[in-house]
Every structure is written in structure tokens, then in C-alpha cells.
Amino acid sequence: MSHSCRTLTYAIAVAAAVTAGFVIPVGATAAAPRVTTSDFNGDGYADLAVGVPEGTVGGKAKAGYVNVVRGGPKGVGAHGSIRVTQATPEVPGTPEAGDRFGASVALTDLNGDGIAELLAGVPGEDVTDRGTDAGMVIVVGGSTGGPGPGSTVLTGPSPSAAYGKSVVAADLTGGGNKAIVVGGTDKVVARVIVGEDSMVTTVVAAPMGGRAPVLATGDFDSDGTADLAVAYWTAGVPHTQSHVRLWRWDADRSEMANFWNTDNAGVTALAAGDFDGDGHDDLALGECREIADENIDDPCGPEELAKGGGVHVHYGSPASGSFGTRAQTLNQDTVGVPGVAEDGDRFGAALAVADVNRDGRDDLIAGAPGEAIGSKARAGAAWLLRGGAKGLLDAAGAARSVSWNQDTPRVSGVAEAGDAFGAAVATGDYNADRVPDVTAGSPGENASLGAAWLLPGGSADSSTAFSPRTLGLPYLSTAQKYGKPLGSH
């Protein structure tokens, strides 16, 4: 739709940011004593946001919507859901073909009131005076009574800027207020709260090969404040380049400052976690492959471990040390990882993190949507890679891992060609039993209607599936590709 440039006011529970026009909607008080950062409806259970940018809304193809699936005693999928679109009251805009509302999603408590807000990217949005596909990111307030008011975080400055291809939020300044980071065409920008003001700053502007920049947050310099990880790559336009870069807030200059890089590495996913339990965040690079023509520094580890997709982990160090000097690499040919590495598996194309076994070390969930299950090409699979004293690999270089697909015993469904199980993965304590759960998306399921799977406690036991059909969503005859992206904390 052609959308005027109305922006958001940022209401903070403790101190208000007074910059005109920038306010995050205030949600309701949580009804239960449990604490979670992705509780959109205030019932004390973590919820899951499923972006459905291919979804039809009001007859408009690919207008897109976000399905917030409620958590509860039985986890997600058994307690209903909320469908949020640009036709939802107080959400900016109007559904139009190609808007792709929900192309990126995040559920996070932006103002510290115990209720999560929904961030949704709309890269196909046309913006008045800015042009076709300028794009935007919208925030929608959570509430015990359903979606609260929504408003605009950022709009793209020009045609095809496609703001909203990716989005994350974190306290990057250390001031207790969240910064919202937005990826678009060849650009990453951040809306940052500084004291009582907000500002927009460009983090990086460079060719990105038409892909969405990959974003993640974690404390990579061990200073107690979140940092931003950005990955992007292009081949031959205007020249081959690929980067994974870390940025932190420079208070003196009021801008994001680059402090660490690994070049020539092209990745599909990033995830931060403390996989060795030393108290310092590590960074996992998913489906890591060397893009440069010449072998400069093995940016993704041994070349043979890139076959089928490799996961390359840079480990954090004490504040006096250097981030990333210790690294590990694994793929399906690594001892302890079920399966065999084959071209096109896309191992690590989706990543999520949680301490599933609660041993004080984070575990990594990795999806491989291109994995063949028997003769069924691209049926897809996902792995739980357990953290340990040395990280994801032990002293002998072996992993501790289990895998799931639709032919795994006790996992519902049947693996079929093109299901793309594991195209997206997420974690959250959806039943509030203090044990993280895993969800995996399968956007190719049922002729690309799509579905998602809940693996309670990271186990196939009692796993269930949910889909537009089971949740009573409309347009069941269209290819909605439900299950990618997923957003939860």
C-alpha cells in the first residue's frame, strides 16, 4: 500500500523517551507470575510468532500476515493463535498484493512491562513520497485482550529499499532500552534509544547480493552489553565480497562501531550462545561457505566440512582476550552428528539456541531444509547439537547430537519430497515447565500450505504439528509456506 510516514512513540516503563513520534505500545500487566520475553498475550507462557509473508489477506496474494501461536500447558499449537495483518485494527497500512507483511518477525519485550511486542517486517510496502517497495517495520503491542495498538518503527527511504527483510532488537546501548535493527536492500540501520532521545543510524551500507542481511545479537566483547552481528555476501556485483562483522555502541560518537570481522565467509544464519559454559557469548555461523575465489584464511574452517553446509563457531573470550580466536567446525560428516554430508543439504541454514538439557551450557538447534530422507529430496531435518566443556565438539572433535525429521519415531507426519522440514527453527519455554522447547518449520508441507512442529523439551516424545488448517486460518487452498520465519525467545 502507499503508506504515509507515520512513526512510533517509544513508551518506557521507567523513563519515557520524549523524541516526537517514537513510542512503543504499552501492553497489559501479565496475568501469571511467570516471566518470559515472548509472552504476547500476558498469560505467563511464551508464544511463537510465525511470519507468513506468502499468505493471502482479503484476497490480496502475498499481502502477508503474522500468526502468533499461543503457548500454554500443552505448549504451542494446542491453545489457539492470533492472526495479525495490516487489516488488524490500529496496525498501520492496508493489505495489498506483494506487501509481504511478516517477512521477518520477532517477539520481544521492548519496554520491560512483561508483555512482548511483535516486530514485523514488510519489505514490499509502498510508501508515499518514498516509492514502490520502500518497505517498513511495524511494531504491534501485546495485550491480554488481543493485539494492541501498532505503529511504524522505520520506513525505507527510497524505492526498492525493502526495509524489513530482517529485524532484531536488543539493548545495544546499555541504557535498559531496546534498539531495533532493520535489514533492507544493501543496508542495515538501527533505531537506537539514547537517554531521552531516539536516533536512526546506518550500521553498514554495502552490496548484499539481493539477500536479506543476517542479524543476531549477543555480548561478544564481554562488556555486559549486547552487540550486533551482521552477515552479508555478494558474488561479482560489483565484486565478490562476504563478511561477518560485529558492532558495538560507541557512546562518544553516538553510533555503532565495527570491532571484529571475518571476511570471505558467506552464511545463511547466525546465532549467539554460550556453548562451552565459560560465561562468554559465542557466535555460530550457519551454512558457512567460503565465497572468495582464493583461499585466504579458511573463514569457515576446513574446506571438507563445508560439504552439505557447515556450522562454524567462534568462541568468546574474557574481556582482556580476543573474540573468536578459538573456533570449531562441524557438518554431517563429523563424528556424533547423525547423517551424511551431501551437496544441497543446507545444514545450518536455520539456527536457534537454548540450554535444552539445563546443564549451564547452551545447545544449538540446526535445520537442514535440503536434507534428503531416503529417496525423498529436500524433505528436511533438524539437529540438536549439545554444548559441552569444550563447546559443540569434545576434546576428541566429536559432537553430541540427535536429529529429527518426519520419519523419526514419535515425530508426527511422514517425510515427503520438498517438505523443507527445518527451514526455520526456534526455541522457547512454551508450557512454562522451565525446560526449553524446540519448534521447527516445514514450509513445503502439504503442497506448500506449510506447518510447524513442536518438540517438547527438545525431544520427539509427545511431539505435535500445527498448521493453518489445525489453527483455523483462512485460504487453505493457497501456498502459504507456513513455518518460515519463526520468532520466539
Short mmCIF file of C-alpha atoms in Angstrom, two decimals:
data_model
loop_
_atom_site.label_atom_id
_atom_site.label_comp_id
_atom_site.label_asym_id
_atom_site.label_seq_id
_atom_site.Cartn_x
_atom_site.Cartn_y
_atom_site.Cartn_z
CA MET A 1 0.00 0.00 0.00
CA SER A 2 1.02 3.63 -0.36
CA HIS A 3 1.72 4.47 3.27
CA SER A 4 2.37 7.88 4.76
CA CYS A 5 5.41 8.27 7.00
CA ARG A 6 3.84 7.97 10.46
CA THR A 7 6.35 6.83 13.08
CA LEU A 8 6.18 5.42 16.52
CA THR A 9 6.45 6.86 20.05
CA TYR A 10 8.60 4.83 22.45
CA ALA A 11 6.99 4.49 25.89
CA ILE A 12 9.33 3.16 28.55
CA ALA A 13 8.01 1.79 31.83
CA VAL A 14 10.65 3.56 33.92
CA ALA A 15 11.69 6.60 31.89
CA ALA A 16 10.00 7.95 28.77
CA ALA A 17 11.81 8.70 25.55
CA VAL A 18 10.50 12.08 24.52
CA THR A 19 11.54 12.18 20.87
CA ALA A 20 8.45 13.23 18.97
CA GLY A 21 6.70 10.42 17.16
CA PHE A 22 8.59 7.39 18.50
CA VAL A 23 6.67 5.32 21.07
CA ILE A 24 6.40 1.57 21.58
CA PRO A 25 2.87 0.46 22.51
CA VAL A 26 2.42 -0.37 26.18
CA GLY A 27 1.00 -3.83 26.82
CA ALA A 28 -1.06 -5.11 29.72
CA THR A 29 0.23 -6.47 33.01
CA ALA A 30 0.99 -10.17 32.89
CA ALA A 31 -1.77 -12.28 34.42
CA ALA A 32 0.59 -15.00 35.70
CA PRO A 33 3.79 -14.71 37.75
CA ARG A 34 5.98 -16.47 35.16
CA VAL A 35 8.46 -14.29 33.28
CA THR A 36 9.16 -14.67 29.55
CA THR A 37 10.23 -12.19 26.90
CA SER A 38 7.92 -13.55 24.17
CA ASP A 39 4.59 -13.56 26.03
CA PHE A 40 2.40 -11.60 23.63
CA ASN A 41 -0.94 -12.12 25.39
CA GLY A 42 0.17 -11.75 29.01
CA ASP A 43 -0.79 -15.20 30.28
CA GLY A 44 2.69 -16.12 31.51
CA TYR A 45 3.51 -18.52 28.68
CA ALA A 46 5.98 -17.94 25.87
CA ASP A 47 4.34 -17.53 22.47
CA LEU A 48 5.64 -18.17 18.95
CA ALA A 49 5.43 -15.75 16.02
CA VAL A 50 5.13 -17.39 12.60
CA GLY A 51 5.67 -15.00 9.72
CA VAL A 52 3.58 -15.85 6.67
CA PRO A 53 4.68 -13.33 4.02
CA GLU A 54 3.28 -15.58 1.26
CA GLY A 55 -0.15 -15.52 2.89
CA THR A 56 -3.27 -14.14 1.22
CA VAL A 57 -5.17 -11.43 3.12
CA GLY A 58 -8.52 -10.13 1.94
CA GLY A 59 -7.96 -11.74 -1.45
CA LYS A 60 -4.58 -9.99 -1.87
CA ALA A 61 -1.88 -12.53 -2.72
CA LYS A 62 1.32 -12.27 -0.68
CA ALA A 63 -0.07 -9.39 1.37
CA GLY A 64 1.22 -11.44 4.29
CA TYR A 65 0.33 -11.92 7.93
CA VAL A 66 1.86 -12.98 11.24
CA ASN A 67 0.37 -15.82 13.22
CA VAL A 68 1.12 -15.51 16.94
CA VAL A 69 0.64 -19.05 18.28
CA ARG A 70 -0.23 -19.07 21.96
CA GLY A 71 1.75 -21.05 24.50
CA GLY A 72 0.03 -22.89 27.33
CA PRO A 73 0.13 -26.08 29.44
CA LYS A 74 0.34 -28.17 26.24
CA GLY A 75 2.84 -25.87 24.54
CA VAL A 76 2.22 -24.08 21.25
CA GLY A 77 -0.34 -25.31 18.74
CA ALA A 78 -2.92 -26.52 21.25
CA HIS A 79 -4.14 -23.17 22.62
CA GLY A 80 -5.14 -21.24 19.52
CA SER A 81 -3.48 -18.33 17.81
CA ILE A 82 -3.86 -14.69 16.82
CA ARG A 83 -3.67 -13.61 13.17
CA VAL A 84 -2.16 -10.13 12.80
CA THR A 85 -2.37 -8.36 9.44
CA GLN A 86 -2.44 -4.81 8.13
CA ALA A 87 -6.22 -5.13 8.36
CA THR A 88 -5.96 -5.62 12.14
CA PRO A 89 -7.32 -2.52 13.94
CA GLU A 90 -4.61 0.06 14.75
CA VAL A 91 -1.94 -1.73 12.68
CA PRO A 92 -0.57 0.73 10.08
CA GLY A 93 -1.37 0.21 6.43
CA THR A 94 -3.75 -1.80 4.30
CA PRO A 95 -3.12 -5.31 2.96
CA GLU A 96 -2.01 -5.14 -0.66
CA ALA A 97 -0.63 -7.76 -3.00
CA GLY A 98 3.09 -8.21 -2.57
CA ASP A 99 3.47 -6.32 0.74
CA ARG A 100 4.90 -9.50 2.36
CA PHE A 101 3.95 -8.48 5.90
CA GLY A 102 5.79 -10.90 8.22
CA ALA A 103 8.86 -11.45 6.02
CA SER A 104 10.79 -11.02 9.27
CA VAL A 105 9.39 -11.36 12.79
CA ALA A 106 10.49 -11.01 16.40
CA LEU A 107 8.68 -11.23 19.72
CA THR A 108 10.45 -9.25 22.42
CA ASP A 109 9.56 -7.15 25.46
CA LEU A 110 10.68 -3.73 24.32
CA ASN A 111 9.51 -1.66 27.27
CA GLY A 112 10.01 -4.01 30.21
CA ASP A 113 6.35 -4.38 31.19
CA GLY A 114 6.30 -8.20 30.94
CA ILE A 115 4.32 -8.23 27.68
CA ALA A 116 6.07 -8.86 24.38
CA GLU A 117 5.70 -6.61 21.36
CA LEU A 118 5.61 -8.03 17.84
CA LEU A 119 8.06 -6.68 15.28
CA ALA A 120 7.10 -7.43 11.68
CA GLY A 121 8.97 -6.55 8.51
CA VAL A 122 7.01 -5.50 5.42
CA PRO A 123 9.65 -5.22 2.66
CA GLY A 124 7.11 -4.95 -0.16
CA GLU A 125 5.31 -1.94 1.31
CA ASP A 126 4.94 1.09 -0.97
CA VAL A 127 5.48 4.32 0.96
CA THR A 128 4.13 7.74 -0.03
CA ASP A 129 6.91 10.03 -1.30
CA ARG A 130 9.43 7.18 -0.96
CA GLY A 131 8.35 4.79 -3.67
CA THR A 132 7.49 1.22 -4.54
CA ASP A 133 8.83 -1.47 -2.18
CA ALA A 134 10.43 1.10 0.11
CA GLY A 135 9.47 -1.27 2.91
CA MET A 136 8.85 -0.76 6.58
CA VAL A 137 8.96 -2.37 10.01
CA ILE A 138 5.86 -2.29 12.20
CA VAL A 139 5.57 -2.85 15.94
CA VAL A 140 2.33 -4.21 17.42
CA GLY A 141 1.72 -4.09 21.15
CA GLY A 142 0.81 -7.24 23.04
CA SER A 143 -2.15 -7.36 25.39
CA THR A 144 -4.28 -9.75 27.45
CA GLY A 145 -7.19 -8.84 25.17
CA GLY A 146 -5.51 -9.41 21.81
CA PRO A 147 -3.24 -7.30 19.64
CA GLY A 148 -2.75 -3.79 20.99
CA PRO A 149 -2.03 -0.63 19.01
CA GLY A 150 0.55 -0.76 16.27
CA SER A 151 2.77 1.83 14.70
CA THR A 152 5.71 2.27 12.34
CA VAL A 153 9.31 1.85 13.52
CA LEU A 154 11.06 2.74 10.25
CA THR A 155 10.21 3.16 6.59
CA GLY A 156 12.61 2.74 3.71
CA PRO A 157 13.97 5.99 2.24
CA SER A 158 13.64 5.12 -1.45
CA PRO A 159 12.15 2.68 -3.99
CA SER A 160 13.27 -0.93 -3.52
CA ALA A 161 14.93 -0.14 -0.17
CA ALA A 162 12.84 -3.07 1.14
CA TYR A 163 13.20 -2.24 4.84
CA GLY A 164 12.01 -5.21 6.85
CA LYS A 165 13.83 -8.04 5.10
CA SER A 166 15.28 -8.76 8.55
CA VAL A 167 14.81 -7.38 12.07
CA VAL A 168 16.20 -7.88 15.59
CA ALA A 169 16.00 -5.93 18.85
CA ALA A 170 18.33 -5.72 21.86
CA ASP A 171 19.67 -3.29 24.46
CA LEU A 172 22.74 -2.22 22.49
CA THR A 173 23.48 0.95 24.47
CA GLY A 174 23.39 -0.50 27.98
CA GLY A 175 20.74 2.01 28.98
CA GLY A 176 17.94 -0.52 29.50
CA ASN A 177 16.11 0.45 26.31
CA LYS A 178 15.97 -1.66 23.17
CA ALA A 179 17.43 -0.69 19.84
CA ILE A 180 15.58 -2.03 16.80
CA VAL A 181 17.86 -3.11 13.95
CA VAL A 182 16.42 -3.34 10.44
CA GLY A 183 17.82 -5.00 7.35
CA GLY A 184 16.91 -3.88 3.85
CA THR A 185 18.40 -3.87 0.38
CA ASP A 186 22.17 -3.37 0.75
CA LYS A 187 21.75 -1.71 4.13
CA VAL A 188 21.40 -2.29 7.86
CA VAL A 189 20.11 0.56 10.03
CA ALA A 190 19.27 0.85 13.72
CA ARG A 191 16.73 2.91 15.65
CA VAL A 192 18.55 3.49 18.93
CA ILE A 193 17.35 4.97 22.22
CA VAL A 194 19.94 7.29 23.76
CA GLY A 195 18.84 8.82 27.05
CA GLU A 196 15.54 10.53 26.35
CA ASP A 197 16.01 10.66 22.59
CA SER A 198 15.93 8.22 19.72
CA MET A 199 18.03 8.31 16.60
CA VAL A 200 18.43 6.35 13.39
CA THR A 201 21.96 5.35 12.44
CA THR A 202 23.30 3.38 9.49
CA VAL A 203 25.27 0.34 10.63
CA VAL A 204 26.50 -0.84 7.24
CA ALA A 205 25.75 0.00 3.61
CA ALA A 206 27.25 -2.39 1.02
CA PRO A 207 26.15 -4.70 -1.80
CA MET A 208 24.44 -7.77 -0.36
CA GLY A 209 23.61 -9.77 -3.46
CA GLY A 210 19.87 -9.17 -3.18
CA ARG A 211 19.69 -11.24 0.01
CA ALA A 212 18.42 -10.12 3.38
CA PRO A 213 21.31 -9.25 5.73
CA VAL A 214 21.56 -11.81 8.53
CA LEU A 215 21.27 -10.31 12.02
CA ALA A 216 21.86 -11.62 15.54
CA THR A 217 22.70 -10.13 18.95
CA GLY A 218 24.93 -11.23 21.83
CA ASP A 219 27.60 -9.91 24.19
CA PHE A 220 30.62 -10.77 22.06
CA ASP A 221 33.10 -8.39 23.72
CA SER A 222 32.13 -9.48 27.26
CA ASP A 223 31.39 -5.97 28.50
CA GLY A 224 27.91 -6.75 29.77
CA THR A 225 26.08 -5.03 26.89
CA ALA A 226 24.64 -6.66 23.78
CA ASP A 227 26.43 -6.30 20.46
CA LEU A 228 25.20 -6.76 16.90
CA ALA A 229 26.33 -9.45 14.45
CA VAL A 230 25.74 -8.78 10.74
CA ALA A 231 26.45 -11.11 7.81
CA TYR A 232 26.12 -10.46 4.09
CA TRP A 233 27.70 -11.50 0.82
CA THR A 234 27.57 -10.99 -2.91
CA ALA A 235 29.36 -12.59 -5.85
CA GLY A 236 30.57 -10.49 -8.77
CA VAL A 237 28.24 -7.48 -8.29
CA PRO A 238 30.18 -5.22 -8.28
CA HIS A 239 32.77 -7.69 -6.98
CA THR A 240 32.85 -10.79 -4.84
CA GLN A 241 32.79 -9.99 -1.13
CA SER A 242 31.50 -11.65 2.01
CA HIS A 243 31.62 -10.60 5.64
CA VAL A 244 30.53 -11.48 9.14
CA ARG A 245 31.00 -8.38 11.28
CA LEU A 246 30.42 -7.43 14.91
CA TRP A 247 29.33 -3.96 16.01
CA ARG A 248 29.01 -2.31 19.42
CA TRP A 249 27.61 1.03 20.53
CA ASP A 250 30.14 3.86 20.70
CA ALA A 251 28.65 6.29 23.24
CA ASP A 252 31.16 9.05 22.47
CA ARG A 253 30.28 9.10 18.77
CA SER A 254 26.63 8.01 19.19
CA GLU A 255 26.99 5.37 16.51
CA MET A 256 27.63 1.68 16.02
CA ALA A 257 31.34 0.82 15.77
CA ASN A 258 32.75 -2.24 13.99
CA PHE A 259 35.20 -4.17 16.22
CA TRP A 260 35.60 -7.67 14.71
CA ASN A 261 35.38 -9.22 11.24
CA THR A 262 35.78 -12.50 9.46
CA ASP A 263 35.93 -11.98 5.71
CA ASN A 264 35.23 -14.33 2.78
CA ALA A 265 32.60 -16.24 4.81
CA GLY A 266 29.08 -16.33 3.40
CA VAL A 267 26.42 -17.55 5.84
CA THR A 268 22.67 -18.12 5.86
CA ALA A 269 22.13 -17.92 9.63
CA LEU A 270 23.76 -16.60 12.80
CA ALA A 271 23.10 -17.48 16.43
CA ALA A 272 24.67 -16.41 19.73
CA GLY A 273 25.04 -18.67 22.76
CA ASP A 274 27.48 -19.79 25.43
CA PHE A 275 28.17 -23.29 24.12
CA ASP A 276 31.13 -24.02 26.42
CA GLY A 277 29.61 -22.51 29.56
CA ASP A 278 32.51 -20.14 30.28
CA GLY A 279 30.25 -17.10 30.71
CA HIS A 280 31.17 -15.53 27.36
CA ASP A 281 28.95 -15.48 24.28
CA ASP A 282 29.98 -17.44 21.20
CA LEU A 283 28.80 -16.96 17.61
CA ALA A 284 27.62 -19.80 15.35
CA LEU A 285 27.76 -19.30 11.57
CA GLY A 286 25.19 -21.46 9.80
CA GLU A 287 25.60 -22.95 6.32
CA CYS A 288 29.00 -21.32 6.21
CA ARG A 289 30.84 -21.38 2.89
CA GLU A 290 33.86 -19.57 1.52
CA ILE A 291 32.81 -17.06 -1.12
CA ALA A 292 36.14 -15.60 -2.23
CA ASP A 293 37.89 -17.14 -5.22
CA GLU A 294 41.14 -17.68 -3.33
CA ASN A 295 41.63 -19.46 -0.01
CA ILE A 296 42.79 -16.69 2.31
CA ASP A 297 42.08 -17.71 5.87
CA ASP A 298 39.69 -20.69 5.85
CA PRO A 299 36.87 -18.48 7.15
CA CYS A 300 34.55 -21.46 7.62
CA GLY A 301 37.11 -23.95 8.87
CA PRO A 302 38.40 -26.98 6.92
CA GLU A 303 37.04 -26.91 3.38
CA GLU A 304 35.82 -30.51 3.52
CA LEU A 305 33.50 -29.62 6.41
CA ALA A 306 31.62 -27.15 4.22
CA LYS A 307 30.12 -30.02 2.18
CA GLY A 308 26.35 -30.05 2.56
CA GLY A 309 26.60 -26.99 4.78
CA GLY A 310 28.91 -26.47 7.73
CA VAL A 311 28.42 -24.84 11.12
CA HIS A 312 31.45 -22.78 12.17
CA VAL A 313 31.62 -21.47 15.75
CA HIS A 314 33.79 -18.60 17.01
CA TYR A 315 34.19 -18.73 20.79
CA GLY A 316 34.10 -15.77 23.12
CA SER A 317 36.98 -14.80 25.40
CA PRO A 318 37.39 -12.78 28.61
CA ALA A 319 37.31 -9.02 28.19
CA SER A 320 41.12 -9.00 28.12
CA GLY A 321 41.24 -11.54 25.31
CA SER A 322 40.22 -11.52 21.67
CA PHE A 323 36.88 -12.77 20.46
CA GLY A 324 36.84 -15.65 18.05
CA THR A 325 40.45 -16.82 18.20
CA ARG A 326 39.22 -20.32 19.13
CA ALA A 327 36.89 -21.94 16.59
CA GLN A 328 35.22 -25.27 15.82
CA THR A 329 33.61 -26.57 12.62
CA LEU A 330 31.17 -29.43 12.11
CA ASN A 331 28.90 -30.89 9.47
CA GLN A 332 27.10 -34.17 8.92
CA ASP A 333 30.40 -35.99 8.43
CA THR A 334 31.51 -35.02 11.95
CA VAL A 335 31.58 -37.89 14.45
CA GLY A 336 28.46 -37.75 16.59
CA VAL A 337 26.32 -35.87 14.03
CA PRO A 338 23.71 -38.21 12.50
CA GLY A 339 23.59 -38.33 8.71
CA VAL A 340 25.97 -37.98 5.80
CA ALA A 341 27.05 -34.66 4.29
CA GLU A 342 25.70 -34.30 0.75
CA ASP A 343 25.62 -31.35 -1.59
CA GLY A 344 22.42 -29.37 -1.19
CA ASP A 345 21.61 -30.49 2.38
CA ARG A 346 21.89 -26.88 3.62
CA PHE A 347 22.94 -27.98 7.11
CA GLY A 348 22.81 -24.92 9.38
CA ALA A 349 20.52 -22.86 7.11
CA ALA A 350 18.44 -22.16 10.24
CA LEU A 351 19.81 -21.83 13.79
CA ALA A 352 18.38 -21.37 17.28
CA VAL A 353 19.86 -21.58 20.78
CA ALA A 354 18.69 -22.81 24.19
CA ASP A 355 20.09 -24.76 27.13
CA VAL A 356 17.74 -27.66 26.48
CA ASN A 357 19.27 -30.08 29.00
CA ARG A 358 19.84 -27.31 31.57
CA ASP A 359 23.49 -28.13 32.20
CA GLY A 360 24.62 -24.50 32.11
CA ARG A 361 25.86 -24.74 28.52
CA ASP A 362 23.77 -23.64 25.56
CA ASP A 363 22.80 -26.11 22.85
CA LEU A 364 22.46 -25.29 19.15
CA ILE A 365 19.50 -26.32 17.01
CA ALA A 366 20.40 -26.52 13.32
CA GLY A 367 18.00 -27.00 10.42
CA ALA A 368 18.84 -28.54 7.04
CA PRO A 369 15.82 -27.99 4.76
CA GLY A 370 17.61 -29.58 1.80
CA GLU A 371 18.28 -32.90 3.54
CA ALA A 372 17.02 -35.95 1.67
CA ILE A 373 15.20 -38.53 3.78
CA GLY A 374 15.69 -41.78 1.93
CA SER A 375 14.67 -41.07 -1.65
CA LYS A 376 12.65 -38.00 -0.69
CA ALA A 377 14.65 -34.99 -1.84
CA ARG A 378 14.54 -31.84 0.28
CA ALA A 379 12.30 -33.43 2.89
CA GLY A 380 14.44 -31.70 5.52
CA ALA A 381 15.66 -32.38 9.03
CA ALA A 382 16.85 -30.65 12.21
CA TRP A 383 19.55 -31.42 14.79
CA LEU A 384 20.08 -30.69 18.46
CA LEU A 385 23.82 -30.17 18.96
CA ARG A 386 24.66 -30.23 22.65
CA GLY A 387 27.09 -27.82 24.27
CA GLY A 388 29.90 -29.10 26.48
CA ALA A 389 33.05 -28.11 28.33
CA LYS A 390 34.87 -27.58 25.02
CA GLY A 391 31.84 -26.31 23.13
CA LEU A 392 29.86 -28.16 20.47
CA LEU A 393 32.73 -30.61 19.96
CA ASP A 394 34.56 -32.51 22.70
CA ALA A 395 38.33 -32.83 23.10
CA ALA A 396 38.35 -35.63 20.50
CA GLY A 397 36.47 -33.50 17.96
CA ALA A 398 33.18 -35.37 18.30
CA ALA A 399 29.71 -33.89 18.69
CA ARG A 400 26.82 -34.98 20.91
CA SER A 401 23.69 -34.72 18.81
CA VAL A 402 20.25 -36.06 17.96
CA SER A 403 18.29 -35.41 14.78
CA TRP A 404 14.65 -35.25 13.83
CA ASN A 405 12.66 -35.50 10.64
CA GLN A 406 9.13 -36.54 9.81
CA ASP A 407 10.18 -40.19 9.62
CA THR A 408 11.78 -40.11 13.09
CA PRO A 409 9.87 -42.36 15.53
CA ARG A 410 7.29 -40.40 17.55
CA VAL A 411 7.54 -37.36 15.25
CA SER A 412 4.14 -36.92 13.65
CA GLY A 413 3.73 -36.89 9.89
CA VAL A 414 5.57 -38.54 7.01
CA ALA A 415 8.65 -37.18 5.27
CA GLU A 416 7.85 -36.15 1.71
CA ALA A 417 9.88 -34.57 -1.05
CA GLY A 418 10.02 -30.79 -0.76
CA ASP A 419 8.66 -30.51 2.81
CA ALA A 420 11.75 -28.47 3.84
CA PHE A 421 11.43 -29.50 7.50
CA GLY A 422 13.94 -27.39 9.45
CA ALA A 423 13.75 -24.36 7.14
CA ALA A 424 13.23 -22.36 10.35
CA VAL A 425 13.83 -23.29 13.99
CA ALA A 426 13.05 -21.52 17.26
CA THR A 427 13.13 -22.16 20.99
CA GLY A 428 11.00 -21.10 23.95
CA ASP A 429 9.50 -22.45 27.16
CA TYR A 430 6.03 -22.67 25.69
CA ASN A 431 4.48 -24.71 28.53
CA ALA A 432 6.30 -22.85 31.34
CA ASP A 433 7.84 -26.01 32.83
CA ARG A 434 11.31 -24.36 32.88
CA VAL A 435 12.56 -26.68 30.13
CA PRO A 436 13.13 -25.07 26.71
CA ASP A 437 11.11 -26.46 23.83
CA VAL A 438 12.01 -26.54 20.14
CA THR A 439 9.86 -25.66 17.13
CA ALA A 440 10.73 -26.46 13.53
CA GLY A 441 9.03 -25.08 10.45
CA SER A 442 8.21 -27.06 7.31
CA PRO A 443 7.00 -24.53 4.72
CA GLY A 444 6.77 -27.14 1.94
CA GLU A 445 4.39 -29.40 3.86
CA ASN A 446 1.02 -30.18 2.24
CA ALA A 447 1.73 -28.68 -1.19
CA SER A 448 3.39 -25.65 0.45
CA LEU A 449 0.46 -24.81 2.71
CA GLY A 450 3.11 -25.33 5.39
CA ALA A 451 3.22 -26.45 9.01
CA ALA A 452 5.35 -26.33 12.15
CA TRP A 453 6.36 -28.95 14.72
CA LEU A 454 6.66 -28.69 18.49
CA LEU A 455 9.36 -30.88 20.09
CA PRO A 456 8.72 -30.52 23.85
CA GLY A 457 11.93 -30.30 25.83
CA GLY A 458 13.89 -30.90 22.64
CA SER A 459 12.54 -34.44 22.32
CA ALA A 460 10.48 -36.36 19.79
CA ASP A 461 8.36 -37.67 22.68
CA SER A 462 4.89 -36.07 22.60
CA SER A 463 5.79 -34.03 19.51
CA THR A 464 2.88 -32.41 17.69
CA ALA A 465 2.33 -30.49 14.48
CA PHE A 466 0.20 -27.42 13.80
CA SER A 467 -0.69 -25.71 10.55
CA PRO A 468 -3.07 -23.16 9.05
CA ARG A 469 -5.61 -25.98 8.86
CA THR A 470 -5.41 -27.02 12.53
CA LEU A 471 -5.38 -23.39 13.67
CA GLY A 472 -8.42 -22.43 11.59
CA LEU A 473 -6.65 -19.88 9.39
CA PRO A 474 -8.19 -18.82 6.05
CA TYR A 475 -7.13 -19.51 2.44
CA LEU A 476 -6.31 -23.17 2.97
CA SER A 477 -6.06 -23.84 -0.76
CA THR A 478 -3.17 -21.40 -1.30
CA ALA A 479 0.57 -21.97 -0.90
CA GLN A 480 1.13 -20.03 2.32
CA LYS A 481 4.52 -21.64 3.12
CA TYR A 482 3.62 -21.53 6.80
CA GLY A 483 6.59 -22.22 9.06
CA LYS A 484 9.19 -19.70 7.89
CA PRO A 485 10.21 -17.44 9.53
CA LEU A 486 9.74 -18.25 13.22
CA GLY A 487 10.30 -15.79 16.07
CA SER A 488 10.45 -16.57 19.78
CA HIS A 489 12.69 -16.11 22.83
#
